[in-house]
mmCIF file of C-alpha atoms in Angstrom:
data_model
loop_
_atom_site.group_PDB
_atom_site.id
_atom_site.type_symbol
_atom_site.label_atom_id
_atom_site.label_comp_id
_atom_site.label_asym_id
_atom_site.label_seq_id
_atom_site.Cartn_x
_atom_site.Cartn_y
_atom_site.Cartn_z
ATOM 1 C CA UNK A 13 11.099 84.309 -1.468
ATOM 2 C CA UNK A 14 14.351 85.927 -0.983
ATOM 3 C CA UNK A 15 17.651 83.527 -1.373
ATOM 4 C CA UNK A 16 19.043 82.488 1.315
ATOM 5 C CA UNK A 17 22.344 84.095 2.447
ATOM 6 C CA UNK A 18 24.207 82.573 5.260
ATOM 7 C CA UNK A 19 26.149 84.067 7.974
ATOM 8 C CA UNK A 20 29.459 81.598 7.160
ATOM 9 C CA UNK A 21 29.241 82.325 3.259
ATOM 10 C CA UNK A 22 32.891 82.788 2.044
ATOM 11 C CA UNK A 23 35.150 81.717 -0.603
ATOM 12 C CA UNK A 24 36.733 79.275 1.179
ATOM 13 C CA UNK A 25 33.571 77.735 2.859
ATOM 14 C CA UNK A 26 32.318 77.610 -0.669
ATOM 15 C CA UNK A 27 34.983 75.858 -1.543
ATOM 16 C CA UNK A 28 34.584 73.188 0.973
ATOM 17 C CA UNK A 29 30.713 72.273 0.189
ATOM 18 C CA UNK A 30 31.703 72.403 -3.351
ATOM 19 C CA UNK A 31 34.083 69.463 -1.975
ATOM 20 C CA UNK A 32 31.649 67.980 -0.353
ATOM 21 C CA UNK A 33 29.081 68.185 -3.063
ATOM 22 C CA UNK A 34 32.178 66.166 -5.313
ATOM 23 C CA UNK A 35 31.770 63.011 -3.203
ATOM 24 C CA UNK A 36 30.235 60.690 -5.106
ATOM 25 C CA UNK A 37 29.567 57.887 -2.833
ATOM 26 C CA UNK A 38 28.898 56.890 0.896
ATOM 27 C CA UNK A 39 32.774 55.316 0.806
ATOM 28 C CA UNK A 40 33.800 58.428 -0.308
ATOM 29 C CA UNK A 41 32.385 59.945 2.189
ATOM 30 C CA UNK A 42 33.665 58.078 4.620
ATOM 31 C CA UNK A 43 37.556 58.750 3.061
ATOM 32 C CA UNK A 44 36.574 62.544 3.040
ATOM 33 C CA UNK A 45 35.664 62.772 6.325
ATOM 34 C CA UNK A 46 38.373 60.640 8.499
ATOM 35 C CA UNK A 47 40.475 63.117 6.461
ATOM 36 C CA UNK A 48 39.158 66.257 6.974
ATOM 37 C CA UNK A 49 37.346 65.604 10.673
ATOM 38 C CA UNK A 50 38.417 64.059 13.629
ATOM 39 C CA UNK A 51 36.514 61.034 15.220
ATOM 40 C CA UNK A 52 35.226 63.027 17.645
ATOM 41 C CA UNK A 53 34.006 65.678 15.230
ATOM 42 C CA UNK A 54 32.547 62.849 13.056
ATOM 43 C CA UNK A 55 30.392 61.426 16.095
ATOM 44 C CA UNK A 56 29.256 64.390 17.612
ATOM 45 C CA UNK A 57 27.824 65.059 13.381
ATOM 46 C CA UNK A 58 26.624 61.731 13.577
ATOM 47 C CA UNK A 59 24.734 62.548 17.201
ATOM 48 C CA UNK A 60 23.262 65.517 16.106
ATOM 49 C CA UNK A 61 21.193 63.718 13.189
ATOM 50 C CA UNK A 62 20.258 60.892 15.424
ATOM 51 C CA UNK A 63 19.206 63.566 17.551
ATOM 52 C CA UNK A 64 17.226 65.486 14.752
ATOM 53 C CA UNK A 65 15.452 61.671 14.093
ATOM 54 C CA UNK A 66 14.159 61.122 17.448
ATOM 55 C CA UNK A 67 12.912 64.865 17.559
ATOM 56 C CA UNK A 68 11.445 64.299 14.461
ATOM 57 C CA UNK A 69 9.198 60.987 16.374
ATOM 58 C CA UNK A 70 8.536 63.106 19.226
ATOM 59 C CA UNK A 71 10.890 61.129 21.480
ATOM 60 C CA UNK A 72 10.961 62.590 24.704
ATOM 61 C CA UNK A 73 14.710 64.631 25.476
ATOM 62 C CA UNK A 74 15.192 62.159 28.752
ATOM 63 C CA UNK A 75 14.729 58.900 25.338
ATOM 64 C CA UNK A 76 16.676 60.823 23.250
ATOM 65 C CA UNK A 77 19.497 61.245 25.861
ATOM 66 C CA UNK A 78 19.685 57.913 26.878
ATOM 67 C CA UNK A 79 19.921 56.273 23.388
ATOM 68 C CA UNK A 80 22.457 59.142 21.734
ATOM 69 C CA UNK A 81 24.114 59.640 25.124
ATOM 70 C CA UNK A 82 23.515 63.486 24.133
ATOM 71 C CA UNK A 83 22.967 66.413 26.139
ATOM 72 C CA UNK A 84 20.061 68.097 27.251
ATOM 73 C CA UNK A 85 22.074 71.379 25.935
ATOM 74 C CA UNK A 86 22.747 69.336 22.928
ATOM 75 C CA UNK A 87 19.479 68.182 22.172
ATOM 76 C CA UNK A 88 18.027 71.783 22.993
ATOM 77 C CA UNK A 89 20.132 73.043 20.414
ATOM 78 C CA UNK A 90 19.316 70.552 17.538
ATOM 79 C CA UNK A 91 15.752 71.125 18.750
ATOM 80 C CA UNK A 92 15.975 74.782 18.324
ATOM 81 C CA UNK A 93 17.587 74.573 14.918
ATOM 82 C CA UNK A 94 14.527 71.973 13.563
ATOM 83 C CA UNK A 95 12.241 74.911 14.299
ATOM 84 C CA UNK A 96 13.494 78.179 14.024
ATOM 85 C CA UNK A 97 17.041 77.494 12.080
ATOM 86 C CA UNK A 98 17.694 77.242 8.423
ATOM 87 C CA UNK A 99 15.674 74.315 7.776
ATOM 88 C CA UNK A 100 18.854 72.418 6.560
ATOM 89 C CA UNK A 101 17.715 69.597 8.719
ATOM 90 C CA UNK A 102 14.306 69.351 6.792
ATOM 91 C CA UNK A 103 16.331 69.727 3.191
ATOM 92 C CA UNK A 104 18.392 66.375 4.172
ATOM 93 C CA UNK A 105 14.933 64.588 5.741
ATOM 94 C CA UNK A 106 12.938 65.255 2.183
ATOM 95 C CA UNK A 107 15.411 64.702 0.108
ATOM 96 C CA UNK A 108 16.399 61.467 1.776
ATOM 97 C CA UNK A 109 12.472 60.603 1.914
ATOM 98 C CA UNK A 110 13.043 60.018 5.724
ATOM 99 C CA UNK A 111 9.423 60.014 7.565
ATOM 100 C CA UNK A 112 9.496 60.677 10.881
ATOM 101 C CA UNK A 113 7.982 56.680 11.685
#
């Protein structure tokens, strides 16, 4: 299989995930990103992989909208990306031995 090459590689994004990759901790984490992100930007993160969850247990989008308070267009969009993006979403699940219960 080929290696991946994504459409946002660049120096500088490199250099951001490389940050990222630095943080040693969840309260790092946390430090990092009220730095770097705004609330808003935070939440709407934190959205999308409650959104990815419920997908993942087959919630219904009209569940899934009601408990994240996310859009359909939202939801359509993490939907779309859990089957025919990157499979980032999947990476994170497996590797944080997340079943979809």
């Amino acid at each position: 299989m080929a290696a991946y090459k994504s459409k946002l590689e660049s120096e500088d994004m490199d250099f951001l995930f490389e940050a990222i990759l630095g943080l040693k901790d969840k309260e790092e984490c946390y430090r990092f990103f009220e730095d770097i992100c705004t609330i808003n930007e935070i939440k709407a993160l934190e959205q999308r992989m409650q959104v990815a969850k419920m997908l993942k247990q087959k919630k219904t989008y009209l569940d899934i909208a009601s408990t994240t308070g996310a859009s359909t267009a939202t939801i359509s969009r993490v939907n779309r990306a859990l089957n025919y993006g990157s499979d980032g979403y999947n990476i994170v699940f497996e590797r944080l031995n997340w079943k979809d219960k």
